[in-house]
Amino acid sequence: MAAYDWFFDTVGLREWCNATKSEGTMSMADLLAKANGGAAETSWWEVPFPSLDTLNKSCEAVIRTRDFTASIEQAFLGVKDKMKVVLDPLTQPLSWMLDGALSLFVGTPWWLLIALMLMLTYYASRNVLVTIFVAFSFFLLAFIDHYTYAVQTLSIIFVCTILSVLMGVPIGIAMSKSNTFQRFTIPILDMLQTLPSFVYLIPLIFLFSVTESKLYGIAIIMYAIVPVVRLTDLGIRLVDKDVIEAANAFGMTSRQKLFGVEIPLALPNIMAGINQTIMMALAMVVIASLVSAPGLGTLVLRGIRNLELGVGLVSGFAIVLLAVVLDRVSKASLARINAAQSH
Amino acid sequence: MASDYTLNKASVPAKVVIKDLYKIFGTNPKMGLQHVRNGVNKTDLLDQYGQVLGLRDINVEMGEGQITVIMGLSGSGKSTLIRHLNRLIEPTAGEILVDGVDVMSYSKSQLRELRQSQMSMVFQKFALLPHRSVLVNAGMAMRIRGEEEDAINAEAYKWLERVGLKGVENQYPHQLSGGMQQRVGIARALTSNAPIMLMDEAFSALDPLIRTDMQNLLLELQKDLHKTIVFITHDLDEALKIADHLVILKDGHTVQQGEPQDILLNPCDPYIEDFVGDINRARVLRARSIMLPLSGELPSDTQGQVDHDDTLESIIARSGGDISHGFIVTKEGTPVGTIDMTAVLKALVPRISTDTGVRNY
Ligand SMILES: Nc1ncnc2c1ncn2[C@@H]1O[C@H](COP(=O)(O)OP(=O)(O)O)[C@@H](O)[C@H]1O
Ligand SMILES: [Mg+2]
């Protein structure tokens, strides 16, 4: 006698239960119960929660939880091939970009790449101290033989940030223009931001093979695009209403208004979003080493897998250093833009 | 109070005409409009129907080349009214005619064309582009129209110099004082070369002395440019100083409109009497408003001539305080009337005392 037999008897579903015998394999608990010579009467104190598995014991027409998860998997596998037909060509350029950037970054001689990065840093921030700090960091990383790993990580962040900005800014603009679109988008952004990073990887692993770099590219972009979208939307909504009114009063077209007024005035906020996007891309690229993303994350992984404490700690330090470098450079550029248009 | 006002100076054609204009803010303006037409007032409309009365039955003609001043306390609907002229706000009912054409019939692109080249605007909070230099700000209107960069800059330089801003062309708005920023705002409006200029409390954010400077600048520019200016203010002194035609708004409707001197001498409503009570009338009223028109021979017992635009203040100074004096009033040299000191003194006292407690709005 199982705990909920009385329920199916009184409601009159007994026949329906007996008509469809489930043919699933027996669980360990079932086997144990069988071995004990059938379930004993349960006292009211020990009545189990009417979960799928419990109900299944009383009525075999009710599916078990593992059948349920299996059916989700089946459904997913069922649409997988169809989705791949659409998604594969669509996302293929991402693989090329990631691989291209990777070989470009790694293939460039170290002295040239560091020089270029220092020039870029100075051009973006106009700040000598920040440039010196970046130079120091790279020489330090190179000195402890983490240069290649750091550059691999950097190339992935580079590609993913650019793509996040290219897609995120237009989405943010559309959100700022349409309240309906904003209402529809915000829950998605909330979900992307609150999902634990590992959960992203699960459906992606099914969809794409782990050997393809777009797998981690997509995971990183989905995670990192959120702040730039949010802050573009916010920035454009916060543009001074008086200035917008002046733009309208002088007959600007929406296009002139967007590029001549709204985006420039929202730029400090958009840049703050890009700063956060870069930091989130870095966080995700470390986790993405689980699915074959190269870079500093692989060293952390090695530290965990092989219990190589030193490797893990040093690569962790390298990641922190890289994070500080990226943060300082983007913040310094942000400060420069703010200074240029403070009111 | 629908006043069917038409310009008394037949020589000035109307550039902008507003006819039977209503504006109701809220969720159901059409319903609100019905109630307002049936005589529901602003307070009741808000309390009982939840709609905000913006404007009620506005009829104004704005003469070409004249300064029309719209005055009223804050919340009386001035900004709402001026924004109807270029349709930054859409009316609930009524017509807005510019050069005889109803702006309401304009398509989107015609409306943009109107804003680009027919009407320019100056704002209370300046509303300059903070990320652009003074020069670029001044050339904004022409750049929107897509004109040649050289031509834009030449015009911008010219008007910046004209408003007294030579030398700051490459600075940014936040580097300038409020008065200078508003000069940029005026230069921006002038560079657009539009015949109509809308000014919404353009000088209200400025210190009194700078404000006087700006008023003088505006009058001086207007002497050469003859724009059709719609100027909004809550300050009667400012209104009287620059208005050719004065419209007084209260709770979204016109209480009185006409020649400023007429309104000062014949206020038709306690609200306006209260307004004009605090004014230094000697400095505002002019000989032409209180003179007796010339009939027949020139009187011989006068003490000299005064111009028809002289203020009473200057006439009192001329008389040296002697109330037996009288003067001949001339216009461009030819006598047009006479004025005696008794009339001058009488005009200095408001028609009705304001101590009777009408200040209850
Ligand atoms: N967008 C709006 N929605 C609702 N009410 C408004 C809106 N704009 C103006 N009003 C109301 O209309 C009235 C006139 O406002 P406004 O034209 O700004 O007055 P003023 O410029 O004379 O100070 C005020 O009572 C104001 O609250
Ligand atoms: Mg206002």
XYZ file of C-alpha atoms and ligand atoms in Angstrom:
732
model
C 0.000 0.000 0.000
C 1.407 3.368 -1.009
C 0.574 6.578 0.793
C -1.835 8.113 -1.692
C -3.837 5.064 -2.805
C -6.875 6.417 -0.939
C -6.794 9.570 -3.051
C -7.017 7.801 -6.383
C -9.634 5.377 -4.945
C -11.918 8.117 -3.647
C -11.599 10.363 -6.703
C -12.368 7.360 -8.865
C -9.234 7.356 -10.979
C -8.210 3.826 -10.116
C -9.178 2.452 -13.489
C -7.245 5.144 -15.338
C -4.224 4.262 -13.179
C -4.406 0.605 -13.916
C -5.055 1.133 -17.624
C -1.670 2.718 -18.265
C 1.089 0.823 -16.609
C 4.284 2.806 -16.830
C 7.104 0.742 -18.150
C 9.975 2.761 -16.837
C 12.834 1.001 -15.206
C 12.591 0.497 -11.499
C 14.351 2.902 -9.219
C 16.599 1.768 -6.403
C 13.909 2.708 -3.890
C 11.405 0.510 -5.706
C 13.798 -2.402 -5.612
C 14.399 -1.907 -1.907
C 10.693 -1.684 -1.257
C 10.172 -4.899 -3.190
C 12.933 -6.607 -1.265
C 11.285 -5.582 2.017
C 8.166 -7.363 0.902
C 5.923 -4.427 -0.010
C 5.505 -1.075 1.673
C 4.260 -1.036 5.202
C 1.399 1.199 6.285
C 2.741 4.748 6.732
C 1.786 6.574 9.891
C 0.296 10.097 9.561
C 3.571 11.489 10.943
C 5.553 10.183 8.014
C 3.170 10.982 5.167
C 5.404 11.929 2.247
C 4.849 15.031 0.147
C 2.671 14.202 -2.874
C 5.488 14.555 -5.336
C 5.486 12.954 -8.762
C 7.561 10.003 -7.545
C 5.291 9.383 -4.507
C 2.117 9.600 -6.568
C 3.634 7.218 -9.090
C 3.788 4.553 -6.396
C 0.045 4.777 -5.912
C -0.849 5.235 -9.530
C 1.460 4.223 -12.303
C -0.175 6.521 -14.834
C 1.540 9.455 -13.105
C 4.987 10.048 -14.564
C 8.095 10.134 -12.400
C 10.356 13.166 -12.092
C 13.177 11.507 -13.954
C 10.783 10.787 -16.835
C 9.950 14.465 -16.727
C 13.563 15.642 -16.964
C 14.207 13.039 -19.623
C 11.313 14.337 -21.673
C 12.710 17.877 -21.467
C 15.988 16.547 -22.708
C 14.194 14.729 -25.522
C 12.311 17.859 -26.474
C 15.529 19.817 -26.501
C 17.298 17.228 -28.589
C 14.293 17.154 -30.905
C 14.541 20.843 -31.790
C 18.312 20.895 -31.610
C 18.891 19.942 -35.207
C 16.370 22.432 -36.477
C 17.864 25.175 -34.314
C 21.329 24.328 -35.491
C 20.291 24.863 -39.095
C 19.441 28.468 -38.239
C 21.952 29.166 -35.500
C 25.028 27.621 -37.034
C 25.448 29.895 -40.048
C 24.288 32.846 -37.973
C 26.920 32.349 -35.321
C 29.703 31.042 -37.524
C 31.246 34.509 -38.017
C 31.671 34.674 -34.246
C 33.929 31.636 -34.349
C 35.957 33.167 -37.144
C 36.290 36.438 -35.305
C 37.347 34.800 -32.063
C 39.832 32.507 -33.779
C 41.099 35.309 -35.989
C 41.624 37.691 -33.107
C 43.273 34.949 -31.104
C 45.841 34.114 -33.742
C 46.361 37.794 -34.515
C 47.005 38.715 -30.882
C 49.187 35.714 -30.200
C 50.961 35.964 -33.562
C 51.995 39.591 -33.114
C 55.477 39.942 -31.585
C 55.284 40.819 -27.906
C 57.135 44.126 -28.220
C 54.839 45.298 -31.015
C 51.624 44.281 -29.271
C 52.617 45.887 -25.985
C 53.620 49.072 -27.795
C 50.303 49.163 -29.651
C 48.354 48.583 -26.458
C 50.215 51.355 -24.668
C 49.508 53.715 -27.523
C 45.825 52.784 -27.454
C 45.758 53.276 -23.691
C 47.276 56.703 -23.952
C 45.041 57.712 -26.839
C 41.893 56.637 -24.977
C 42.764 57.962 -21.537
C 45.300 60.777 -22.127
C 46.652 59.769 -18.766
C 50.371 59.117 -18.315
C 50.004 57.385 -14.951
C 47.502 54.881 -16.293
C 49.753 54.206 -19.290
C 52.729 53.570 -17.038
C 50.630 51.250 -14.890
C 49.540 49.271 -17.959
C 53.141 48.984 -19.148
C 54.239 47.784 -15.725
C 51.442 45.202 -15.581
C 52.255 43.715 -18.965
C 55.961 43.504 -18.261
C 55.182 41.802 -14.974
C 52.817 39.296 -16.623
C 55.353 38.609 -19.349
C 58.143 38.233 -16.803
C 56.309 35.427 -14.984
C 55.511 33.759 -18.343
C 51.804 34.531 -18.277
C 51.998 36.827 -21.293
C 50.491 34.427 -23.845
C 47.643 33.411 -21.572
C 46.853 37.023 -20.750
C 46.865 37.956 -24.427
C 44.535 35.081 -25.261
C 42.116 36.239 -22.577
C 42.440 39.790 -23.821
C 41.678 38.831 -27.423
C 38.458 37.097 -26.369
C 37.406 40.072 -24.246
C 38.259 42.367 -27.141
C 36.010 40.549 -29.619
C 33.164 39.956 -27.174
C 33.137 43.543 -25.911
C 33.059 44.971 -29.415
C 30.182 42.700 -30.370
C 28.327 43.442 -27.130
C 28.606 47.168 -27.801
C 27.628 46.818 -31.450
C 24.494 44.905 -30.492
C 23.831 46.386 -27.055
C 23.821 50.080 -27.958
C 21.149 49.725 -30.677
C 19.031 47.570 -28.362
C 19.389 50.184 -25.620
C 18.416 52.953 -28.047
C 15.340 51.004 -29.130
C 14.414 50.507 -25.470
C 14.704 54.204 -24.756
C 12.416 55.004 -27.696
C 9.682 52.489 -26.952
C 8.189 51.845 -23.534
C 6.608 48.643 -24.828
C 9.920 47.299 -26.022
C 11.504 48.299 -22.718
C 8.865 46.430 -20.703
C 9.468 43.376 -22.849
C 13.264 43.528 -22.685
C 13.888 44.255 -19.010
C 12.789 40.786 -17.764
C 15.144 39.166 -20.274
C 18.013 41.361 -19.096
C 17.155 40.567 -15.482
C 17.229 36.873 -16.292
C 20.546 37.068 -18.140
C 22.058 38.937 -15.226
C 20.766 36.709 -12.427
C 21.312 33.294 -14.007
C 24.420 31.731 -12.503
C 27.136 31.799 -15.140
C 27.368 28.010 -15.283
C 23.724 27.705 -16.283
C 24.410 29.568 -19.504
C 26.765 26.879 -20.584
C 24.330 23.953 -20.329
C 22.062 24.609 -23.339
C 25.034 25.910 -25.297
C 26.980 22.686 -24.832
C 24.077 20.791 -26.341
C 23.723 23.162 -29.255
C 27.327 23.571 -30.242
C 30.287 21.327 -30.014
C 32.848 22.147 -27.376
C 35.523 22.450 -30.023
C 33.855 25.522 -31.519
C 34.939 28.851 -30.089
C 31.520 30.420 -30.673
C 30.247 28.331 -27.769
C 32.094 30.420 -25.220
C 31.714 33.536 -27.354
C 27.937 33.348 -27.078
C 28.037 32.654 -23.352
C 30.303 35.646 -22.754
C 28.273 38.011 -24.922
C 24.944 37.003 -23.344
C 26.383 37.680 -19.935
C 28.318 40.853 -20.735
C 25.845 42.641 -23.000
C 23.416 43.461 -20.175
C 25.070 46.555 -18.645
C 25.708 48.312 -21.930
C 22.072 47.786 -22.954
C 20.743 49.022 -19.618
C 22.962 52.072 -19.423
C 22.370 53.097 -23.031
C 18.629 53.019 -22.355
C 19.046 54.938 -19.116
C 21.504 57.436 -20.598
C 19.242 58.381 -23.476
C 16.208 58.656 -21.222
C 18.160 60.985 -18.923
C 19.205 63.455 -21.628
C 18.163 66.976 -20.613
C 14.538 67.488 -21.749
C 15.203 71.159 -22.455
C 17.945 70.349 -24.941
C 15.701 67.798 -26.658
C 12.975 70.409 -26.855
C 15.408 72.870 -28.429
C 16.407 70.218 -30.959
C 12.738 69.700 -31.825
C 12.027 73.424 -31.954
C 14.765 73.913 -34.544
C 13.340 71.086 -36.636
C 15.904 68.322 -36.200
C 14.975 64.989 -37.748
C 14.947 61.985 -35.392
C 18.201 60.904 -36.943
C 19.904 64.258 -36.364
C 18.574 64.241 -32.831
C 19.846 60.728 -32.133
C 23.355 61.210 -33.476
C 23.765 64.912 -32.772
C 22.220 65.172 -29.329
C 21.040 62.002 -27.643
C 23.999 59.682 -28.148
C 26.649 62.345 -27.420
C 24.852 63.438 -24.259
C 24.276 59.838 -23.177
C 27.914 58.961 -23.856
C 29.094 59.136 -20.214
C 26.433 56.592 -19.276
C 27.112 54.423 -22.316
C 30.823 54.434 -21.457
C 30.039 53.419 -17.887
C 28.056 50.540 -19.384
C 30.976 49.546 -21.592
C 33.273 49.564 -18.564
C 30.966 47.123 -16.792
C 30.597 45.035 -19.933
C 34.377 44.633 -20.122
C 34.550 43.553 -16.502
C 31.760 41.025 -16.937
C 33.356 39.657 -20.087
C 36.527 39.077 -18.075
C 34.590 37.285 -15.338
C 32.890 35.049 -17.864
C 35.974 34.270 -19.937
C 37.514 32.687 -16.859
C 34.486 30.468 -16.307
C 34.274 29.724 -20.016
C 37.612 27.939 -19.791
C 35.429 25.020 -18.663
C 34.248 24.815 -22.248
C 37.666 25.201 -23.839
C 38.093 28.972 -23.837
C 41.857 29.543 -23.839
C 43.626 32.019 -21.589
C 44.256 32.576 -17.915
C 41.144 30.605 -16.975
C 42.739 27.354 -18.154
C 45.505 27.888 -15.607
C 42.986 28.412 -12.823
C 41.263 25.231 -13.948
C 44.563 23.375 -13.893
C 45.164 24.629 -10.387
C 41.813 23.216 -9.275
C 41.965 19.921 -11.177
C 45.529 18.980 -10.303
C 45.603 20.715 -6.937
C 48.512 22.830 -8.157
C 48.094 25.564 -5.582
C 50.853 27.832 -6.928
C 49.604 27.759 -10.515
C 46.083 28.546 -9.371
C 47.091 31.435 -7.134
C 49.474 33.067 -9.600
C 46.977 32.874 -12.438
C 44.338 34.263 -10.099
C 46.665 37.177 -9.394
C 47.196 37.653 -13.131
C 43.436 37.837 -13.657
C 43.103 40.454 -10.932
C 45.907 42.461 -12.520
C 44.243 42.251 -15.919
C 40.934 43.301 -14.371
C 42.530 46.341 -12.759
C 44.215 47.271 -16.048
C 40.962 47.054 -18.011
C 39.040 48.914 -15.343
C 41.585 51.734 -15.029
C 41.875 52.265 -18.761
C 38.132 52.337 -19.390
C 37.483 54.527 -16.331
C 40.186 56.973 -17.391
C 38.628 57.246 -20.842
C 35.236 57.742 -19.205
C 36.640 60.514 -17.026
C 38.075 62.216 -20.090
C 34.680 62.163 -21.821
C 32.954 63.466 -18.703
C 35.439 66.304 -18.402
C 34.910 67.242 -22.034
C 31.203 67.794 -21.554
C 30.633 68.688 -17.941
C 28.051 71.403 -17.667
C -14.305 85.988 -21.897
C -13.863 85.698 -25.650
C -12.392 88.960 -26.768
C -12.515 89.392 -30.504
C -9.414 91.453 -30.589
C -8.070 92.707 -33.875
C -5.023 94.897 -34.244
C -6.002 98.501 -33.904
C -3.131 99.607 -36.052
C -4.525 98.806 -39.474
C -1.121 99.272 -41.037
C 0.354 96.157 -39.378
C -0.662 92.880 -41.039
C -0.973 89.867 -38.763
C 1.839 87.342 -39.157
C 0.493 84.785 -36.713
C -3.157 84.396 -35.784
C -4.453 82.143 -33.048
C -8.151 81.344 -33.277
C -10.371 79.710 -30.655
C -7.490 77.723 -29.235
C -8.165 75.196 -26.463
C -5.737 72.859 -24.780
C -6.662 70.283 -22.185
C -4.040 67.988 -20.671
C -5.216 64.629 -19.470
C -6.506 61.233 -20.420
C -9.659 62.423 -22.136
C -9.184 65.917 -23.552
C -12.296 65.744 -25.776
C -14.511 65.171 -22.759
C -12.657 67.937 -20.894
C -13.179 70.257 -23.858
C -16.962 69.746 -23.688
C -16.993 70.647 -20.013
C -14.789 73.701 -20.542
C -17.023 74.904 -23.365
C -19.962 74.491 -20.997
C -18.259 76.824 -18.561
C -16.478 74.533 -16.110
C -13.462 76.383 -14.688
C -9.897 75.184 -14.244
C -10.172 74.138 -10.579
C -13.445 72.255 -11.051
C -12.186 70.546 -14.187
C -9.249 69.162 -12.235
C -11.239 68.253 -9.095
C -14.236 66.675 -10.771
C -12.892 65.310 -14.052
C -9.159 64.956 -13.448
C -8.199 66.961 -16.546
C -5.853 69.960 -16.526
C -7.011 73.056 -18.349
C -4.048 74.435 -20.272
C -5.658 77.052 -22.504
C -9.238 78.232 -22.998
C -10.567 80.098 -26.000
C -7.428 82.001 -26.951
C -7.691 84.542 -29.765
C -4.580 86.552 -30.495
C -3.192 88.282 -33.555
C 0.528 88.857 -33.670
C 1.523 91.716 -35.929
C 4.324 91.355 -38.420
C 7.518 92.986 -37.165
C 6.036 93.557 -33.709
C 6.847 92.275 -30.282
C 3.849 90.509 -28.794
C 4.321 89.903 -25.105
C 2.365 87.212 -23.307
C 2.280 87.817 -19.601
C 0.838 85.947 -16.666
C 1.713 84.346 -13.377
C 3.435 81.005 -13.403
C 1.039 78.225 -14.363
C -1.173 80.556 -16.366
C -0.415 78.735 -19.627
C 2.208 80.972 -21.245
C 4.630 78.197 -22.151
C 1.760 76.045 -23.348
C 0.581 78.829 -25.631
C 3.939 79.601 -27.211
C 4.591 75.895 -27.849
C 1.439 75.710 -29.898
C 2.872 78.098 -32.458
C 5.436 75.551 -33.653
C 3.320 72.606 -32.507
C 5.686 71.371 -29.856
C 2.299 70.933 -28.154
C -0.748 69.836 -30.132
C -3.955 71.808 -29.524
C -7.171 70.146 -28.412
C -9.163 72.506 -30.622
C -8.549 75.665 -32.617
C -6.487 77.096 -35.433
C -2.971 78.483 -35.637
C -2.447 80.514 -38.791
C 1.037 81.516 -39.910
C 0.945 83.796 -42.952
C -2.671 82.779 -43.298
C -2.023 79.017 -43.458
C -3.240 76.714 -40.724
C -0.239 75.031 -39.159
C -2.509 72.149 -38.156
C -2.787 71.136 -41.803
C 0.984 70.716 -42.132
C 2.560 67.341 -42.802
C 5.500 66.168 -40.732
C 8.028 67.493 -43.227
C 6.215 70.805 -43.678
C 6.212 71.204 -39.927
C 9.934 70.510 -39.786
C 10.467 73.076 -42.531
C 8.434 75.599 -40.509
C 10.606 74.973 -37.454
C 13.832 75.056 -39.451
C 13.305 78.284 -41.317
C 10.153 80.102 -40.196
C 10.372 80.080 -36.411
C 13.323 80.152 -34.088
C 13.128 79.810 -30.344
C 14.980 81.056 -27.254
C 14.567 79.165 -23.996
C 14.489 80.098 -20.335
C 17.193 77.563 -19.458
C 19.182 78.361 -22.628
C 19.077 74.698 -23.782
C 22.389 74.902 -25.635
C 24.193 71.761 -26.744
C 26.674 71.283 -23.863
C 29.087 69.199 -25.953
C 29.402 71.752 -28.742
C 31.332 75.009 -28.905
C 29.608 78.375 -28.916
C 30.236 78.655 -32.655
C 28.642 75.301 -33.427
C 25.706 76.112 -31.156
C 25.139 79.402 -32.912
C 25.102 77.679 -36.293
C 22.736 74.921 -35.198
C 19.712 75.938 -37.271
C 21.635 76.232 -40.549
C 23.443 72.957 -39.891
C 20.102 71.222 -39.376
C 19.002 72.589 -42.743
C 22.163 71.076 -44.222
C 23.850 74.222 -45.487
C 27.518 74.710 -46.365
C 29.870 74.661 -43.383
C 31.617 77.883 -44.488
C 28.353 79.754 -44.844
C 27.180 78.476 -41.456
C 30.317 79.627 -39.688
C 30.289 83.011 -41.403
C 26.713 83.633 -40.244
C 27.445 82.303 -36.766
C 30.471 84.594 -36.396
C 28.443 87.534 -37.611
C 25.575 87.086 -35.163
C 27.808 86.186 -32.239
C 29.627 89.449 -32.786
C 26.324 91.249 -33.088
C 25.142 90.019 -29.678
C 28.479 90.979 -28.127
C 30.223 87.621 -27.975
C 33.227 88.198 -30.191
C 36.173 86.137 -28.997
C 34.387 83.325 -27.169
C 33.439 81.342 -30.274
C 35.573 78.363 -29.368
C 34.540 78.118 -25.740
C 31.912 75.726 -24.448
C 28.574 76.849 -22.973
C 29.471 75.797 -19.427
C 32.440 78.157 -19.510
C 30.146 81.169 -19.963
C 27.974 83.111 -17.517
C 24.195 82.840 -17.724
C 23.876 86.134 -19.541
C 26.476 85.133 -22.107
C 24.844 81.741 -22.587
C 21.559 83.429 -23.369
C 23.348 85.675 -25.834
C 24.432 82.471 -27.555
C 20.780 81.382 -27.438
C 19.770 84.612 -29.157
C 22.571 84.332 -31.705
C 21.413 80.795 -32.440
C 17.896 82.049 -33.082
C 19.115 84.922 -35.263
C 21.441 82.723 -37.318
C 18.431 80.674 -38.342
C 17.229 83.832 -40.093
C 13.621 82.910 -39.344
C 11.126 85.795 -39.488
C 9.403 84.662 -36.297
C 11.209 84.408 -32.987
C 9.681 82.719 -29.948
C 11.138 83.621 -26.562
C 9.891 81.687 -23.523
C 10.888 83.615 -20.400
C 14.204 84.149 -22.140
C 15.498 86.586 -19.521
C 13.794 85.251 -16.386
C 16.786 83.215 -15.252
C 19.155 86.197 -15.356
C 20.186 88.723 -12.715
C 18.286 92.048 -12.844
C 21.135 94.125 -14.282
C 22.024 91.580 -16.934
C 18.345 91.282 -17.676
C 18.113 94.992 -18.409
C 21.123 94.658 -20.720
C 19.445 91.827 -22.563
C 16.188 93.749 -22.930
C 18.102 96.647 -24.399
C 19.963 94.280 -26.711
C 16.693 92.817 -27.912
C 15.137 96.233 -28.558
C 18.234 97.399 -30.359
C 18.313 94.295 -32.559
C 14.616 94.620 -33.253
C 15.116 98.181 -34.512
C 17.088 96.752 -37.446
C 15.620 93.307 -37.860
C 11.857 93.798 -37.518
C 11.207 90.203 -36.559
C 7.841 89.021 -35.405
C 8.689 88.304 -31.799
C 6.532 86.429 -29.316
C 7.966 87.127 -25.909
C 6.865 85.492 -22.683
C 7.424 86.948 -19.260
C 5.905 86.985 -15.801
C 7.357 90.436 -15.145
C 5.133 93.419 -15.960
C 8.032 95.886 -16.044
C 9.718 93.775 -18.682
C 6.448 93.382 -20.569
C 5.776 97.110 -20.625
C 9.314 97.876 -21.682
C 9.338 95.774 -24.806
C 5.738 95.075 -25.789
C 4.029 96.477 -28.860
C 1.076 94.298 -28.045
C 0.429 92.833 -24.611
C -1.634 89.745 -23.845
C -2.398 88.980 -20.216
C -3.189 85.370 -19.353
C -4.801 83.966 -16.228
C -5.663 80.310 -15.662
C -5.347 79.643 -19.373
C -7.481 82.422 -20.785
C -6.821 85.978 -21.936
C -7.950 88.519 -19.374
C -7.044 91.546 -21.450
C -4.953 92.374 -24.459
C -4.028 95.490 -26.311
C -1.533 98.340 -26.375
C 0.417 98.228 -23.101
C -0.306 101.899 -22.364
C -4.032 101.282 -22.812
C -3.973 98.363 -20.446
C -2.117 100.418 -17.889
C -4.591 103.281 -18.133
C -7.740 101.182 -18.478
C -7.331 97.854 -16.717
C -10.532 95.880 -17.237
C -10.195 93.404 -14.405
C -9.193 93.477 -10.716
C -6.493 90.931 -11.535
C -4.850 93.405 -13.893
C -5.419 96.389 -11.632
C -3.527 94.527 -9.007
C -0.787 93.739 -11.466
C -0.357 97.312 -12.641
C -0.673 98.780 -9.150
C 2.991 98.257 -8.335
C 4.300 99.802 -11.517
C 6.257 103.063 -11.673
C 3.733 104.672 -13.999
C 5.778 107.840 -14.583
C 8.502 105.772 -16.157
C 6.189 103.659 -18.308
C 3.423 105.954 -19.503
C 4.203 108.117 -22.488
C 2.983 111.496 -23.654
C 1.037 110.004 -26.554
C -1.145 107.935 -24.245
C -2.564 110.833 -22.268
C -2.232 113.832 -24.575
C -5.270 115.641 -25.976
C -5.265 115.351 -29.771
C -4.681 118.613 -31.520
C -7.897 120.409 -32.512
C -7.619 123.609 -34.475
C -4.983 126.164 -33.517
C -1.839 125.449 -31.526
C -2.328 126.847 -28.015
C 0.029 129.719 -27.260
C 0.386 129.338 -23.497
C 2.632 126.249 -23.583
C 6.128 125.950 -22.149
C 7.683 124.112 -25.073
C 7.553 120.834 -26.943
C 7.854 117.202 -25.911
C 8.091 114.132 -28.114
C 5.079 111.827 -28.213
C 7.251 108.952 -26.973
C 8.622 110.876 -23.956
C 7.807 109.318 -20.598
C 5.827 111.230 -18.020
C 8.924 111.127 -15.833
C 10.849 113.245 -18.329
C 7.914 115.640 -18.759
C 7.715 116.167 -14.995
C 11.453 116.841 -15.004
C 10.979 119.359 -17.820
C 8.245 121.166 -15.899
C 10.398 121.449 -12.817
C 7.383 120.407 -10.763
C 5.238 123.384 -11.796
C 1.727 122.006 -12.286
C 0.579 124.973 -14.279
C 2.829 124.031 -17.185
C 1.620 122.613 -20.490
C 3.471 121.287 -23.559
C 2.923 120.690 -27.214
C 3.374 117.048 -28.180
C 5.177 116.430 -31.437
C 5.658 113.374 -33.558
C 8.678 113.448 -35.842
C 8.708 117.209 -35.468
C 5.089 117.974 -36.268
C 2.665 118.837 -33.475
C 0.046 116.158 -32.790
C -1.437 117.162 -29.444
C -1.161 119.002 -26.159
C -0.519 117.837 -22.675
C -0.841 119.673 -19.357
C 0.631 118.813 -16.010
C -2.770 118.200 -14.388
C -3.387 115.355 -16.814
C 0.125 114.057 -16.140
C -0.456 113.998 -12.400
C -3.842 112.351 -12.758
C -2.362 109.618 -14.931
C 0.163 108.812 -12.220
C -2.538 107.557 -9.869
C -3.994 104.133 -10.682
C -7.649 104.427 -11.604
C -8.754 102.252 -8.700
C -6.846 101.856 -5.509
C -5.361 98.420 -5.065
C -5.841 98.470 -1.311
C -9.250 96.884 -1.589
C -7.946 93.389 -1.268
C -8.191 91.935 -4.765
C -4.871 90.202 -4.248
C -6.588 86.932 -3.571
C -5.525 84.712 -6.466
N 2.310 68.030 -20.056
C 1.417 68.519 -19.157
N 0.558 67.693 -18.543
C -0.348 68.166 -17.659
N -0.463 69.445 -17.317
C 0.367 70.338 -17.890
C 1.354 69.913 -18.840
N 2.044 71.001 -19.246
C 1.513 72.045 -18.577
N 0.515 71.642 -17.768
C -0.320 72.511 -16.927
O -0.790 73.574 -17.696
C -0.768 74.768 -16.959
C 0.045 75.832 -17.678
O 1.413 75.477 -17.664
P 2.527 76.370 -18.359
O 2.104 76.677 -19.742
O 3.818 75.692 -18.191
O 2.478 77.680 -17.483
P 3.493 78.917 -17.460
O 4.476 78.747 -18.545
O 2.615 80.100 -17.635
O 4.122 78.919 -16.115
C -0.221 74.429 -15.584
O -1.311 74.286 -14.711
C 0.479 73.125 -15.799
O 0.400 72.338 -14.639
Mg 6.647 78.575 -18.438
